[in-house]
Short mmCIF file of C-alpha atoms in Angstrom, two decimals:
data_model
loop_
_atom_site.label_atom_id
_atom_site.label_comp_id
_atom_site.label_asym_id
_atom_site.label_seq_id
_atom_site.Cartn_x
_atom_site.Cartn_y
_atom_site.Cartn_z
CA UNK A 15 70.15 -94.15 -90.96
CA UNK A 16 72.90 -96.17 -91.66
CA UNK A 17 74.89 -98.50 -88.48
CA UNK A 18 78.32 -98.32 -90.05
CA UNK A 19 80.19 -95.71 -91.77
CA UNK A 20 81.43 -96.31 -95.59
CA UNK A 21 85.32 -97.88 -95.82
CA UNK A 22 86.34 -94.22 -96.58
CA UNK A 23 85.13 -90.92 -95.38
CA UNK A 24 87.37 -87.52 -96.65
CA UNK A 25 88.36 -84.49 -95.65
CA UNK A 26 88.58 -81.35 -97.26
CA UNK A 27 91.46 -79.05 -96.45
CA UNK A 28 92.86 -75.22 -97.28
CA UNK A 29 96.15 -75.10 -98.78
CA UNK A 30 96.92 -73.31 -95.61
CA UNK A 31 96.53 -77.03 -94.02
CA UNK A 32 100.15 -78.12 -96.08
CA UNK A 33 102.13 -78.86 -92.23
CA UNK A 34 99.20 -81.81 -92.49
CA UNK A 35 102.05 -83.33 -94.78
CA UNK A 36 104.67 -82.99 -91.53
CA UNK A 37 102.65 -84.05 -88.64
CA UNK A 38 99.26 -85.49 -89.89
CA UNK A 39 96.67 -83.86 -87.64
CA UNK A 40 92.85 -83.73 -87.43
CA UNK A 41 90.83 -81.21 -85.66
CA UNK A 42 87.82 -81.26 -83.48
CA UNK A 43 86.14 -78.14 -83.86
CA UNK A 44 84.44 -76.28 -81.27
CA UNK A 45 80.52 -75.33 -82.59
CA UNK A 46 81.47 -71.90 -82.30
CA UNK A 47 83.62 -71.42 -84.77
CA UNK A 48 81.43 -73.33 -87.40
CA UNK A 49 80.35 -71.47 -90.86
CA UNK A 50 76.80 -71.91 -89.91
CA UNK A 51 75.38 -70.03 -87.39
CA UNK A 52 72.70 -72.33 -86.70
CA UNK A 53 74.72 -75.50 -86.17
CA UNK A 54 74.62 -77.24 -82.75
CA UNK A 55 72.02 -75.57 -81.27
CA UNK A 56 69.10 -76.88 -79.14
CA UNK A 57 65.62 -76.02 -81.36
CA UNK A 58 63.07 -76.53 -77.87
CA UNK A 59 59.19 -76.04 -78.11
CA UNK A 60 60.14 -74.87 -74.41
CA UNK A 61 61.04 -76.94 -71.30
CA UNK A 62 58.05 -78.89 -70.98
CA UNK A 63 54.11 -78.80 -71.35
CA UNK A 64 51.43 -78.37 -68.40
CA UNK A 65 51.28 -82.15 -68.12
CA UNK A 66 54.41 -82.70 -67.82
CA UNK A 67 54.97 -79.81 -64.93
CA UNK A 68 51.72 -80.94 -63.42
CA UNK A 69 52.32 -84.63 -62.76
CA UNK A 70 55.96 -83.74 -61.26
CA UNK A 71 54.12 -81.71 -59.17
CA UNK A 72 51.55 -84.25 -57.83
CA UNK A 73 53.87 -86.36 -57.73
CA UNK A 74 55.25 -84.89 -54.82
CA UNK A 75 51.38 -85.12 -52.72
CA UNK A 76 50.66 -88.06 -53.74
CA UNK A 77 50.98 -90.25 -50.63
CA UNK A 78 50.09 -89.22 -46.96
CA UNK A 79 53.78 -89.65 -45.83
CA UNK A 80 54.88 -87.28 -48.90
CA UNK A 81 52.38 -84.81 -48.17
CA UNK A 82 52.40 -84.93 -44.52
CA UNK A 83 56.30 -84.05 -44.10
CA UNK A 84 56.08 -81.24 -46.96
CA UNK A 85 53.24 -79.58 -44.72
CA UNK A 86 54.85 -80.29 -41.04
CA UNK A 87 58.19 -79.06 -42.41
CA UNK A 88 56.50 -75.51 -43.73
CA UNK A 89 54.39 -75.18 -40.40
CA UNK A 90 57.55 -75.95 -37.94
CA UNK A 91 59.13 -73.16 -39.93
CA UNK A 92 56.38 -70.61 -40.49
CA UNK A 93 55.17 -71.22 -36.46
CA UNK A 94 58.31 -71.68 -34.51
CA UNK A 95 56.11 -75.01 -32.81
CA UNK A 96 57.19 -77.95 -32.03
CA UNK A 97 56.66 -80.77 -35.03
CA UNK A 98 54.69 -82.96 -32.85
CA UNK A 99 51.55 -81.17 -32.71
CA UNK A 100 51.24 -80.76 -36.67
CA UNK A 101 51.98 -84.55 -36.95
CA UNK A 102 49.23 -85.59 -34.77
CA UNK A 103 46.82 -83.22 -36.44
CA UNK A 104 47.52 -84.29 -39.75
CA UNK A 105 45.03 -87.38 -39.69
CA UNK A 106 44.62 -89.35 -43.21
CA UNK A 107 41.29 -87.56 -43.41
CA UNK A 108 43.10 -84.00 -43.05
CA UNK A 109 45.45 -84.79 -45.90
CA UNK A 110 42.75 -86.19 -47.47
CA UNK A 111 41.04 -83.19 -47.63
CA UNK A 112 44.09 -80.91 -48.30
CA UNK A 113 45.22 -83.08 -50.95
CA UNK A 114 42.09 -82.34 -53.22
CA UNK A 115 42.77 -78.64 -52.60
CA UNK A 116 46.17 -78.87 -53.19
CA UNK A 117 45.34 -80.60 -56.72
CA UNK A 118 43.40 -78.07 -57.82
CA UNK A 119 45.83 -74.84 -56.84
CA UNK A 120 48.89 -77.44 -58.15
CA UNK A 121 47.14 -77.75 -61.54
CA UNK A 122 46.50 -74.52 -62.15
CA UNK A 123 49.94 -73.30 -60.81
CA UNK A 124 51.77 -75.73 -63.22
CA UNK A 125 49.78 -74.71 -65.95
CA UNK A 126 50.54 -71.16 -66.09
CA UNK A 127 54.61 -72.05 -65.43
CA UNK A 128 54.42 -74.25 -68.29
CA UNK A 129 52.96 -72.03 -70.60
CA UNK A 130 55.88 -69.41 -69.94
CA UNK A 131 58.19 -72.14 -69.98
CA UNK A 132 56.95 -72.64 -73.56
CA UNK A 133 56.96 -69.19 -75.18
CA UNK A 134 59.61 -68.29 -77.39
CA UNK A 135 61.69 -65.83 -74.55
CA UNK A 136 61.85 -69.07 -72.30
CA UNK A 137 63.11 -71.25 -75.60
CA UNK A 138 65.92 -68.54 -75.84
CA UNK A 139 67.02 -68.77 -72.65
CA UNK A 140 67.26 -72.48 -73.18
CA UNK A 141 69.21 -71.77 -75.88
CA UNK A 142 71.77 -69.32 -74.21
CA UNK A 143 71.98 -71.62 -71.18
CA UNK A 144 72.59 -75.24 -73.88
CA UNK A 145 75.41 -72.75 -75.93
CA UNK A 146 76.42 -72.03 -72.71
CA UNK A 147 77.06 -75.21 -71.21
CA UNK A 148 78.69 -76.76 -75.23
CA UNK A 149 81.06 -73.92 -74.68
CA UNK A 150 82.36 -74.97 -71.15
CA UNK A 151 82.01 -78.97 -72.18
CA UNK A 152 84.57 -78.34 -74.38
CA UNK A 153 82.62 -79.91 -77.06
CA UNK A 154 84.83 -80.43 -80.34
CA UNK A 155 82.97 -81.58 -83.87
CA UNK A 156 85.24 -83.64 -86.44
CA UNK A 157 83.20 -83.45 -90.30
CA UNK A 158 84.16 -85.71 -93.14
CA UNK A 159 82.20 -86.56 -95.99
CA UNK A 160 82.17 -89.82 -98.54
CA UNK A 161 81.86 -87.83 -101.32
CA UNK A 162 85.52 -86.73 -103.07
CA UNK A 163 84.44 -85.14 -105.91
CA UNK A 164 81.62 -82.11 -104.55
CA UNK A 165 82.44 -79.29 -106.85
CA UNK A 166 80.68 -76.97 -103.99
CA UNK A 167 82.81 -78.38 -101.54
CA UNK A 168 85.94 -78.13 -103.34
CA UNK A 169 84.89 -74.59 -104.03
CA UNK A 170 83.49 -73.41 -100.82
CA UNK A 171 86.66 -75.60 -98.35
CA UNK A 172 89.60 -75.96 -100.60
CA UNK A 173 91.03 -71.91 -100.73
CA UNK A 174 94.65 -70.63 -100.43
CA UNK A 175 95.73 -68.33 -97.96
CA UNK A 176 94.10 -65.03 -99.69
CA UNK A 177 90.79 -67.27 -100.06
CA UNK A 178 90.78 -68.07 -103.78
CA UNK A 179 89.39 -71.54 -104.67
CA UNK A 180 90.82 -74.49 -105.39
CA UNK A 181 93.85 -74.57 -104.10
CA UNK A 182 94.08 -77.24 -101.38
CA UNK A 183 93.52 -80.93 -100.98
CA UNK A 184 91.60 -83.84 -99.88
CA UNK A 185 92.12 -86.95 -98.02
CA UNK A 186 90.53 -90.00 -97.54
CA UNK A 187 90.68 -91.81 -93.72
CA UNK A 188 90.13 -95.55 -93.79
CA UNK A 189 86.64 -95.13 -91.00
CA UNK A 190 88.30 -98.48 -89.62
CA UNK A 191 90.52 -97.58 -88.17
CA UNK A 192 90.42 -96.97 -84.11
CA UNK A 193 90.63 -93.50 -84.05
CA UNK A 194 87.16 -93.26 -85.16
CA UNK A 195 85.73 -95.57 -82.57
CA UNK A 196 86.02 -94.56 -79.08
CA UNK A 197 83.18 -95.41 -77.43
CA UNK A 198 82.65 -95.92 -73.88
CA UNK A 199 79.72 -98.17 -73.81
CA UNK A 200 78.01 -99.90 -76.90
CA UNK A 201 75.24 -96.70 -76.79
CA UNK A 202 77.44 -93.88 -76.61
CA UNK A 203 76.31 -91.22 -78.76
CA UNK A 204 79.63 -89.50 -79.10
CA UNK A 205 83.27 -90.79 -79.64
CA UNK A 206 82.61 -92.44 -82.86
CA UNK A 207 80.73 -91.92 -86.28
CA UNK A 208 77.86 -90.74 -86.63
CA UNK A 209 75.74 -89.46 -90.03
CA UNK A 210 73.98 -86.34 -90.26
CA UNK A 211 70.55 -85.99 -90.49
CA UNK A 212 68.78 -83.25 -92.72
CA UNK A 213 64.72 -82.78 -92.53
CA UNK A 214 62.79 -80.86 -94.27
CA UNK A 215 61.31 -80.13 -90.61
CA UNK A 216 63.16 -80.39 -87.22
CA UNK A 217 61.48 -82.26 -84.14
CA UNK A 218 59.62 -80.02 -82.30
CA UNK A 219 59.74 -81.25 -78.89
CA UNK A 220 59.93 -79.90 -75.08
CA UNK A 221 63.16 -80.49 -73.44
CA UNK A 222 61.34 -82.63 -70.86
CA UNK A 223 60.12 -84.64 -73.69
CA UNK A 224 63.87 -86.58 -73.49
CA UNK A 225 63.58 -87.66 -69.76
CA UNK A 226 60.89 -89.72 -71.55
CA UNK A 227 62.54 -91.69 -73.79
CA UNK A 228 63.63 -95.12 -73.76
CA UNK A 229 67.07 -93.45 -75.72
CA UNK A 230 66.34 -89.49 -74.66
CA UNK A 231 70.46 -89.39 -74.26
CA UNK A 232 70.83 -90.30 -77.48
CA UNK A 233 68.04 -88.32 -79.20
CA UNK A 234 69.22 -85.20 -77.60
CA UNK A 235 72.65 -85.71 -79.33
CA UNK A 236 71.00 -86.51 -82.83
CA UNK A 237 69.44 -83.13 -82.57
CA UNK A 238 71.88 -81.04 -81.78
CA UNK A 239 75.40 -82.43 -82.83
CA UNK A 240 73.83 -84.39 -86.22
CA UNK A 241 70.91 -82.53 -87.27
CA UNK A 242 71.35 -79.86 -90.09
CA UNK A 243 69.30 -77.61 -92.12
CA UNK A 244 68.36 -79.45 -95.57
CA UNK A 245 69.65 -77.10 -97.69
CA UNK A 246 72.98 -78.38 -96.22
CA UNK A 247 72.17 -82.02 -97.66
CA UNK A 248 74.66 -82.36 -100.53
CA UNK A 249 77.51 -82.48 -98.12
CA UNK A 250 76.16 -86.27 -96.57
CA UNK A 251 78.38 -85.10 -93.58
CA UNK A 252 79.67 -87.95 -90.98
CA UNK A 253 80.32 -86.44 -87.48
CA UNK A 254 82.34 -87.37 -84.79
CA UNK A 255 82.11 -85.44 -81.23
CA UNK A 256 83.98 -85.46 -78.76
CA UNK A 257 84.97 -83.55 -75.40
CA UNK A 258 88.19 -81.87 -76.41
CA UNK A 259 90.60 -81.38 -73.01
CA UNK A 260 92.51 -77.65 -72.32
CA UNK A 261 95.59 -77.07 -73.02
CA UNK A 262 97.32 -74.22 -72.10
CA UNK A 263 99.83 -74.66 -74.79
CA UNK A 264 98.54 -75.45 -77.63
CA UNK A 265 97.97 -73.00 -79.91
CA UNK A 266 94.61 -74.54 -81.76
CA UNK A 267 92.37 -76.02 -79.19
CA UNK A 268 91.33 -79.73 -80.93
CA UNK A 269 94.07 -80.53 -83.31
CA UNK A 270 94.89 -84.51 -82.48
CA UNK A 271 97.67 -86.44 -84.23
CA UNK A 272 96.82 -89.11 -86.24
CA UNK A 273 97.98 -92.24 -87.13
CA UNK A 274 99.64 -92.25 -90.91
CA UNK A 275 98.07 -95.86 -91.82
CA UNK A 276 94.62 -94.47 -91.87
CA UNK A 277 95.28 -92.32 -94.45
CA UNK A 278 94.07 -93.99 -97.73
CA UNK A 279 94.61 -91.44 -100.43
CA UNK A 280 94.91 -87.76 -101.32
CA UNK A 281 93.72 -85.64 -103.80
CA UNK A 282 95.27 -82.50 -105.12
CA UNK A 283 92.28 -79.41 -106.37
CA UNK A 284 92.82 -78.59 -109.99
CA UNK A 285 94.57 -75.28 -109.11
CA UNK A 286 96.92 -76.11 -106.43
CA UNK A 287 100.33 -74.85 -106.47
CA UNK A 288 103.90 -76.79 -107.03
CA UNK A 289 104.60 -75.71 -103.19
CA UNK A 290 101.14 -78.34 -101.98
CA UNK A 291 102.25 -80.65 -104.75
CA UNK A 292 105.72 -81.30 -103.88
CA UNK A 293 104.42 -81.50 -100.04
CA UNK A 294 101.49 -84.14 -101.03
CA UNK A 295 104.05 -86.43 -103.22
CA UNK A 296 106.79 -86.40 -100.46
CA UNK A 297 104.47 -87.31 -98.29
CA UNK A 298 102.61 -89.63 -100.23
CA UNK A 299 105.71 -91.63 -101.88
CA UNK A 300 107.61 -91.76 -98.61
CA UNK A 301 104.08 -93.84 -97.31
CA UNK A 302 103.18 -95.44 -100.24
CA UNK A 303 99.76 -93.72 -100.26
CA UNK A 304 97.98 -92.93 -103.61
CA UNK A 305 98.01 -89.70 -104.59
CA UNK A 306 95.58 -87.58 -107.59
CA UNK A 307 94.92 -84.78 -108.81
CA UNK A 308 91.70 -83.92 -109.70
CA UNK A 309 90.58 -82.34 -113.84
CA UNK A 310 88.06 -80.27 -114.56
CA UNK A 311 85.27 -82.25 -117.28
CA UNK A 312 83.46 -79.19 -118.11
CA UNK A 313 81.57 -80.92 -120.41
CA UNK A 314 80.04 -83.06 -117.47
CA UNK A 315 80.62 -80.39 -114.74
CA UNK A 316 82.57 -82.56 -112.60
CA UNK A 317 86.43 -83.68 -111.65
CA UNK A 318 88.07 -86.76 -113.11
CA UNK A 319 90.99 -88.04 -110.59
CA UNK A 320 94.46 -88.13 -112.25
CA UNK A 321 96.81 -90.41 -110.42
CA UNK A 322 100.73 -88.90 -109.95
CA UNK A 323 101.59 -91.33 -107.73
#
C-alpha cells in the first residue's frame, strides 16, 4: 500500500455538478447513499471466539481479592447479612476451591455465548448495530481516483440530468494541498488520504480480534471505509473520511468549499454540451487552470485529451 497519494487525484462529476464552476465544492458522502450496497459495512466472523470470551471471563476470578468481592457482593445481596461474616469465611483455601469450580462452569458458559456470538444472526446484528452507529457518526466518504481517462468511469459518473452518458466533467485536485491532510495525530486513520484496498478475499476476523492489535483502530477503518469488492478494482479509488457536522440549513449534508488553487485541471466528456463548456472555460481562463476535452480513439478504445485552454 502506498504512504503518499500521487501529485493528482480526480474527480468525476455529472453535468448536473456545473454550479462547481461558481462556488467550487466537494462532497463527503454519507455510506448510505453510495451505488454499492455493500460498501462500508463491517464483514465480522462474529464478536469474538470461546477463547477470547473465556479469558475475559477468568480474568475477572483470577486473584483472591477479585473473586472474594464478586462473591461477598452477590451473598450481601441474595442474604440480606451483614458483609462481615462472608469475608471471614472466604479463607484463601475457600476461594481456592471455588475458583476451580468456577473455571470449569466459566468455560463452559463462555463457550456456548461465543458460539452464538459467532453464527451468522449474531454477525447481522453486528452489522445493523455498526450501520447504525456510521449513520449517527455522521460519517462522510470523499472518492477520487488517479486515473482521468476510465472509459467505465466516464460512462458510469459523467451523465446529464436525464442520465445519458458523457456529458459532464473531470477535475484534477493537486493531493498537496491541506485540504486533504487533516489529521489529528500522525496515526489517524481518517482526515486524510487513504487508498482502497480490493482482495480477492476479505479478512475474516471476530470483532474482538481488533482490541488485539498493536493498530486494531486502524485496521478496523481499512476494513470498512477502504476495503472494496475486487470486481470494483479498475477504479484505484483514494478515500478520504471524515465526520461531517449537521446543519440545519444546508440543503446537501457534506458539500465543503474548496480552495480554487488546488484545482489543477479539468476535463470536458466527449459529449458535453456548449452550456458545461462555456461554464468550464470561464472558469478555467478567469484561474488560469488548464482545461481539455477529451476524443474518442476508437481505434484504441480510449480518450485522447484536447487542450481549449
Amino acid at each position: 500500500m502506498p504512504d503518499s497519494p500521487p501529485p493528482i487525484l480526480y474527480k468525476y462529476m455529472s453535468s448536473a455538478r456545473i454550479g462547481f464552476f461558481d462556488t467550487p465544492q466537494l462532497r463527503f458522502t454519507p455510506p448510505a447513499e453510495f451505488n454499492d450496497d455493500f460498501e462500508c459495512i463491517l464483514k465480522t466472523t462474529g464478536l469474538c471466539e470461546p477463547a477470547y470470551m473465556r479469558d475475559r471471563l477468568l480474568e475477572q476470578i483470577k486473584d483472591d481479592s477479585t473473586l472474594k468481592k464478586h462473591l461477598c457482593d452477590q451473598l450481601v445481596e441474595l442474604s440480606g447479612s451483614p458483609r462481615s461474616i462472608f469475608e471471614d469465611f472466604l479463607t484463601p483455601q475457600i476461594l481456592s476451591m471455588l475458583r476451580n469450580e468456577y473455571q470449569r462452569d466459566l468455560q463452559d458458559s463462555a463457550t456456548l455465548l461465543a458460539n452464538w456470538l459467532a453464527t451468522d444472526l449474531s454477525a447481522k446484528k453486528l452489522l445493523q448495530l455498526h450501520e447504525s452507529a456510521q449513520n449517527k457518526a455522521n460519517m462522510g466518504v470523499l472518492c477520487l481516483t488517479p486515473d482521468k481517462n476510465n472509459p467505465a468511469m466516464w460512462g458510469n459518473y459523467t451523465p446529464n440530468f436525464q442520465g445519458h452518458p458523457l456529458r459532464g466533467f473531470v477535475v484534477g485536485f493537486d493531493t498537496s494541498n491541506p485540504f486533504f491532510d487533516r489529521r489529528l495525530v500522525p496515526y489517524d486513520p481518517f482526515r486524510h488520504l487513504v487508498p482502497v484496498q480490493y482482495p480477492k478475499q476479505r479478512h475474516q476476523r471476530y470483532l474482538s480480534d481488533y482490541d488485539d492489535m498493536d493498530n486494531g483502530r486502524k485496521a478496523l477503518a481499512e476494513d470498512i471505509y477502504y476495503t472494496k469488492h475486487h470486481k470494483w478494482e479498475a477504479e484505484n479509488e483514494w478515500r478520504m473520511v471524515i465526520s461531517i457536522a449537521e446543519d440545519p440549513n444546508a440543503k446537501i449534508l457534506g458539500l465543503e468549499d474548496i480552495p480554487v488553487e488546488m484545482i489543477k485541471e479539468v476535463y470536458l466528456a466527449s459529449r458535453s454540451d456548449d452550456v458545461l463548456g462555456e461554464a468550464a472555460k470561464n472558469f478555467c481562463s478567469k484561474h488560469e487552470i488548464p482545461l481539455f476535452k477529451m476524443i474518442p480513439n476508437k481505434l484504441e478504445e480510449s480518450f485522447e485529451p484536447m487542450q481549449i485552454l
